[in-house]
Amino acid sequence: MTSTPELRTDRLIIRDWDISDAPAALPVYGAEQVARWLTPEIRAVHDVEAMRSVLHAWVEAQPNLVPPAGRWAVVRREDGLLVGGLSLRQLPPYEEDFELSWHLRPDAWGYGYATEAGRRISAWAFDQGIEELFAVARPKNTRAIATARRIGMEWVGETEKYYDSRLQVFRIRPADLGRGAP
Ligand SMILES: CC(C)(COP(=O)(O)OP(=O)(O)OC[C@H]1O[C@@H](n2cnc3c(N)ncnc32)[C@H](O)[C@@H]1OP(=O)(O)O)[C@@H](O)C(=O)NCCC(=O)NCCS
């Protein structure tokens, strides 16, 4: 995959990252309320320079990922504000399952943007031939868990097989899309 076609929803655009997004991405990944749930790489982002390095790595990696894996920016159509990011990754250790993850700048929480973007990227991933997607969340990450359910994901269990920590696992299949609450 060289680049993903831009995806649109009523309120959002999902597009590839660009390194020039660093200042706009910092309020997402530089926010403690967001980074605390994410990888050490993200927890180390405290300034635009660090954000640029992370985006550089994401942009470089994107063409070499196994489709539909990728990382995307989520932009509000109304005013062009970069409200967050999405990622679809192959879960370690076997890299058979794809994990969907959402990240919003804290002042964009509470509007349904993660749900809207999550549904759209899931539909796109299913169009690529994927039959199921997973989300994993720490038990205390209640907002992430609520979003997973809103998208239409179902709880399938608890595991320590990914990332060496105990996580709640959610799954969505094509027929589940849109089954969650609004
Ligand atoms: C997880 C995260 C993306 C959820 O953000 P969010 O805004 O709560 O998510 P949603 O898009 O599902 O929005 C739901 C909220 O918007 C409200 N909402 C308003 N309009 C809505 C609409 N059109 N559709 C759905 N929800 C709507 C809902 O009532 C709900 O509000 P509430 O939380 O006050 O009950 C955000 O908390 C975050 O970035 N967390 C840090 C990163 C993280 O943990 N990511 C997950 C890793 S597993």
Short mmCIF file of C-alpha atoms and ligand atoms in Angstrom, two decimals:
data_model
loop_
_atom_site.label_atom_id
_atom_site.label_comp_id
_atom_site.label_asym_id
_atom_site.label_seq_id
_atom_site.Cartn_x
_atom_site.Cartn_y
_atom_site.Cartn_z
CA MET A 1 0.00 0.00 0.00
CA THR A 2 1.51 3.35 -0.92
CA SER A 3 -1.24 5.57 0.43
CA THR A 4 -4.79 5.16 1.63
CA PRO A 5 -7.56 6.95 -0.21
CA GLU A 6 -9.02 9.73 1.90
CA LEU A 7 -12.11 8.48 3.77
CA ARG A 8 -14.99 10.76 4.72
CA THR A 9 -17.80 10.65 7.22
CA ASP A 10 -20.45 13.27 7.95
CA ARG A 11 -18.09 15.27 10.15
CA LEU A 12 -14.60 13.86 9.61
CA ILE A 13 -11.86 13.15 7.11
CA ILE A 14 -9.49 10.24 7.66
CA ARG A 15 -6.24 10.70 5.77
CA ASP A 16 -2.56 9.74 5.77
CA TRP A 17 -0.26 11.56 8.18
CA ASP A 18 2.18 14.14 6.95
CA ILE A 19 5.26 15.21 8.90
CA SER A 20 3.99 18.81 8.74
CA ASP A 21 1.09 17.69 10.99
CA ALA A 22 3.46 17.69 14.01
CA PRO A 23 2.20 20.93 15.67
CA ALA A 24 -1.42 19.85 15.17
CA ALA A 25 -0.74 16.30 16.38
CA LEU A 26 0.97 17.42 19.60
CA PRO A 27 -2.33 18.28 21.40
CA VAL A 28 -3.37 14.67 20.68
CA TYR A 29 -0.29 12.61 21.52
CA GLY A 30 1.41 15.11 23.83
CA ALA A 31 -1.62 15.10 26.14
CA GLU A 32 -1.06 13.09 29.30
CA GLN A 33 -4.71 11.89 29.33
CA VAL A 34 -4.09 10.28 25.92
CA ALA A 35 -0.47 9.13 26.17
CA ARG A 36 -0.94 7.31 29.49
CA TRP A 37 -2.87 4.59 27.65
CA LEU A 38 -0.45 4.29 24.73
CA THR A 39 3.05 2.97 24.00
CA PRO A 40 6.31 4.23 25.59
CA GLU A 41 7.15 5.79 22.21
CA ILE A 42 4.11 8.07 22.55
CA ARG A 43 4.58 8.71 26.25
CA ALA A 44 7.92 10.30 25.36
CA VAL A 45 6.30 12.96 23.12
CA HIS A 46 6.53 16.26 24.99
CA ASP A 47 7.30 18.74 22.20
CA VAL A 48 6.84 19.33 18.47
CA GLU A 49 10.30 17.97 17.65
CA ALA A 50 9.51 14.63 19.33
CA MET A 51 6.11 14.58 17.61
CA ARG A 52 7.82 15.16 14.26
CA SER A 53 10.15 12.19 14.86
CA VAL A 54 7.21 9.93 15.62
CA LEU A 55 5.31 11.11 12.53
CA HIS A 56 8.43 10.64 10.44
CA ALA A 57 8.62 7.01 11.59
CA TRP A 58 4.89 6.48 10.90
CA VAL A 59 5.05 8.03 7.41
CA GLU A 60 8.14 5.95 6.52
CA ALA A 61 6.59 2.72 7.82
CA GLN A 62 3.16 3.17 6.20
CA PRO A 63 3.97 1.79 2.69
CA ASN A 64 5.58 -1.33 4.15
CA LEU A 65 2.74 -2.36 6.46
CA VAL A 66 0.62 -5.37 5.64
CA PRO A 67 -2.75 -3.98 4.42
CA PRO A 68 -5.03 -2.87 5.92
CA ALA A 69 -2.59 -1.86 8.67
CA GLY A 70 -1.81 1.83 8.88
CA ARG A 71 -1.93 5.03 10.86
CA TRP A 72 -4.12 7.96 9.92
CA ALA A 73 -4.97 11.46 11.00
CA VAL A 74 -8.58 12.39 11.76
CA VAL A 75 -9.55 15.90 10.73
CA ARG A 76 -12.81 17.72 11.47
CA ARG A 77 -14.37 18.83 8.18
CA GLU A 78 -16.09 21.89 9.63
CA ASP A 79 -12.88 23.75 10.50
CA GLY A 80 -9.95 21.55 9.48
CA LEU A 81 -8.93 20.87 13.11
CA LEU A 82 -6.86 17.73 13.51
CA VAL A 83 -8.87 16.05 16.25
CA GLY A 84 -7.02 12.76 16.50
CA GLY A 85 -5.52 9.65 15.01
CA LEU A 86 -6.41 6.07 14.19
CA SER A 87 -4.24 3.03 13.90
CA LEU A 88 -4.70 -0.47 12.60
CA ARG A 89 -1.84 -2.69 13.69
CA GLN A 90 -1.01 -6.34 13.59
CA LEU A 91 -1.08 -7.56 17.15
CA PRO A 92 2.00 -9.21 18.59
CA PRO A 93 3.19 -11.90 19.02
CA TYR A 94 1.71 -13.81 16.06
CA GLU A 95 0.66 -10.84 13.93
CA GLU A 96 -2.50 -12.58 12.75
CA ASP A 97 -5.00 -10.23 14.38
CA PHE A 98 -5.50 -6.57 13.52
CA GLU A 99 -6.00 -4.07 16.32
CA LEU A 100 -7.96 -0.87 15.86
CA SER A 101 -7.09 2.02 18.14
CA TRP A 102 -8.38 5.61 18.43
CA HIS A 103 -6.80 8.68 19.96
CA LEU A 104 -8.45 12.08 20.30
CA ARG A 105 -7.19 15.35 21.69
CA PRO A 106 -8.93 15.71 25.07
CA ASP A 107 -10.96 18.78 24.06
CA ALA A 108 -12.48 16.66 21.25
CA TRP A 109 -13.74 13.93 23.61
CA GLY A 110 -17.48 13.64 24.08
CA TYR A 111 -18.63 14.35 20.51
CA GLY A 112 -18.64 10.84 19.09
CA TYR A 113 -15.66 11.42 16.78
CA ALA A 114 -13.83 8.20 17.75
CA THR A 115 -16.99 6.19 17.16
CA GLU A 116 -17.63 7.84 13.78
CA ALA A 117 -14.03 7.45 12.59
CA GLY A 118 -13.77 3.92 14.02
CA ARG A 119 -16.85 2.76 12.13
CA ARG A 120 -15.58 4.23 8.88
CA ILE A 121 -12.09 2.74 9.09
CA SER A 122 -13.57 -0.63 10.10
CA ALA A 123 -15.86 -0.60 7.04
CA TRP A 124 -12.87 0.27 4.87
CA ALA A 125 -10.77 -2.54 6.43
CA PHE A 126 -13.59 -5.03 5.80
CA ASP A 127 -13.68 -3.88 2.18
CA GLN A 128 -10.01 -4.94 1.99
CA GLY A 129 -11.04 -8.50 2.87
CA ILE A 130 -10.40 -8.52 6.62
CA GLU A 131 -13.03 -10.60 8.45
CA GLU A 132 -12.59 -9.27 11.97
CA LEU A 133 -10.88 -6.51 13.88
CA PHE A 134 -9.94 -6.33 17.54
CA ALA A 135 -9.52 -3.59 20.10
CA VAL A 136 -7.64 -4.09 23.32
CA ALA A 137 -7.95 -1.89 26.35
CA ARG A 138 -6.73 -1.81 29.90
CA PRO A 139 -9.66 -2.51 32.27
CA LYS A 140 -9.58 1.04 33.66
CA ASN A 141 -9.72 2.66 30.22
CA THR A 142 -13.48 3.04 30.44
CA ARG A 143 -13.75 5.60 27.61
CA ALA A 144 -11.94 3.31 25.18
CA ILE A 145 -14.16 0.41 26.24
CA ALA A 146 -17.31 2.52 25.79
CA THR A 147 -16.15 3.54 22.31
CA ALA A 148 -15.48 -0.09 21.36
CA ARG A 149 -19.03 -1.01 22.36
CA ARG A 150 -20.50 2.05 20.61
CA ILE A 151 -18.81 1.04 17.38
CA GLY A 152 -20.55 -2.32 17.67
CA MET A 153 -17.67 -4.39 19.09
CA GLU A 154 -18.36 -7.27 21.44
CA TRP A 155 -16.29 -8.27 24.45
CA VAL A 156 -14.56 -11.56 23.74
CA GLY A 157 -12.37 -11.96 26.79
CA GLU A 158 -9.35 -10.95 28.73
CA THR A 159 -5.81 -11.73 27.68
CA GLU A 160 -2.17 -11.28 28.55
CA LYS A 161 -0.98 -12.52 25.17
CA TYR A 162 -0.47 -9.02 23.76
CA TYR A 163 2.03 -6.54 25.17
CA ASP A 164 2.60 -8.49 28.46
CA SER A 165 -0.25 -6.83 30.24
CA ARG A 166 -3.80 -7.83 31.15
CA LEU A 167 -6.19 -6.40 28.57
CA GLN A 168 -9.86 -6.55 27.70
CA VAL A 169 -10.37 -7.76 24.15
CA PHE A 170 -13.19 -6.62 21.85
CA ARG A 171 -13.99 -7.85 18.37
CA ILE A 172 -16.02 -6.58 15.45
CA ARG A 173 -17.07 -8.42 12.30
CA PRO A 174 -18.71 -6.89 9.22
CA ALA A 175 -22.23 -7.80 10.36
CA ASP A 176 -21.69 -6.03 13.70
CA LEU A 177 -20.96 -2.63 12.19
CA GLY A 178 -23.52 -0.12 13.29
CA ARG A 179 -25.01 -2.43 15.90
CA GLY A 180 -23.64 -0.34 18.78
CA ALA A 181 -25.59 2.42 20.44
CA PRO A 182 -25.43 5.81 18.69
C1 LIG B 1 -10.80 6.56 23.72
C2 LIG B 1 -11.22 7.95 23.20
C3 LIG B 1 -10.80 8.07 21.75
C4 LIG B 1 -12.73 8.09 23.37
O1 LIG B 1 -13.13 9.42 23.10
P1 LIG B 1 -14.69 9.78 23.17
O2 LIG B 1 -14.89 11.12 22.64
O3 LIG B 1 -15.20 9.44 24.53
O4 LIG B 1 -15.28 8.68 22.17
P2 LIG B 1 -16.57 8.57 21.28
O5 LIG B 1 -16.31 9.01 19.91
O6 LIG B 1 -17.05 7.18 21.45
O7 LIG B 1 -17.58 9.63 21.94
C5 LIG B 1 -18.50 9.23 22.92
C6 LIG B 1 -18.99 10.41 23.69
O8 LIG B 1 -19.48 11.40 22.78
C7 LIG B 1 -20.91 11.60 22.99
N1 LIG B 1 -21.48 11.86 21.66
C8 LIG B 1 -21.92 13.08 21.24
N2 LIG B 1 -22.31 13.00 19.97
C9 LIG B 1 -22.17 11.71 19.59
C10 LIG B 1 -22.42 11.01 18.38
N3 LIG B 1 -22.89 11.65 17.31
N4 LIG B 1 -22.12 9.70 18.32
C11 LIG B 1 -21.63 9.03 19.39
N5 LIG B 1 -21.35 9.65 20.56
C12 LIG B 1 -21.65 10.98 20.66
C13 LIG B 1 -21.36 10.34 23.67
O9 LIG B 1 -22.54 10.57 24.42
C14 LIG B 1 -20.17 10.07 24.58
O10 LIG B 1 -20.16 11.01 25.62
P3 LIG B 1 -19.80 10.60 27.14
O11 LIG B 1 -18.48 9.98 27.13
O12 LIG B 1 -19.89 11.89 27.85
O13 LIG B 1 -20.82 9.58 27.55
C15 LIG B 1 -10.51 9.06 24.02
O14 LIG B 1 -10.93 8.99 25.35
C16 LIG B 1 -9.00 8.99 23.98
O15 LIG B 1 -8.36 9.51 23.07
N6 LIG B 1 -8.39 8.30 24.99
C17 LIG B 1 -6.95 8.17 25.08
C18 LIG B 1 -6.40 7.21 24.04
C19 LIG B 1 -6.95 5.80 24.23
O16 LIG B 1 -7.06 5.32 25.34
N7 LIG B 1 -7.27 5.16 23.11
C20 LIG B 1 -7.74 3.80 23.11
C21 LIG B 1 -6.60 2.88 23.21
S1 LIG B 1 -7.21 1.23 23.51
#
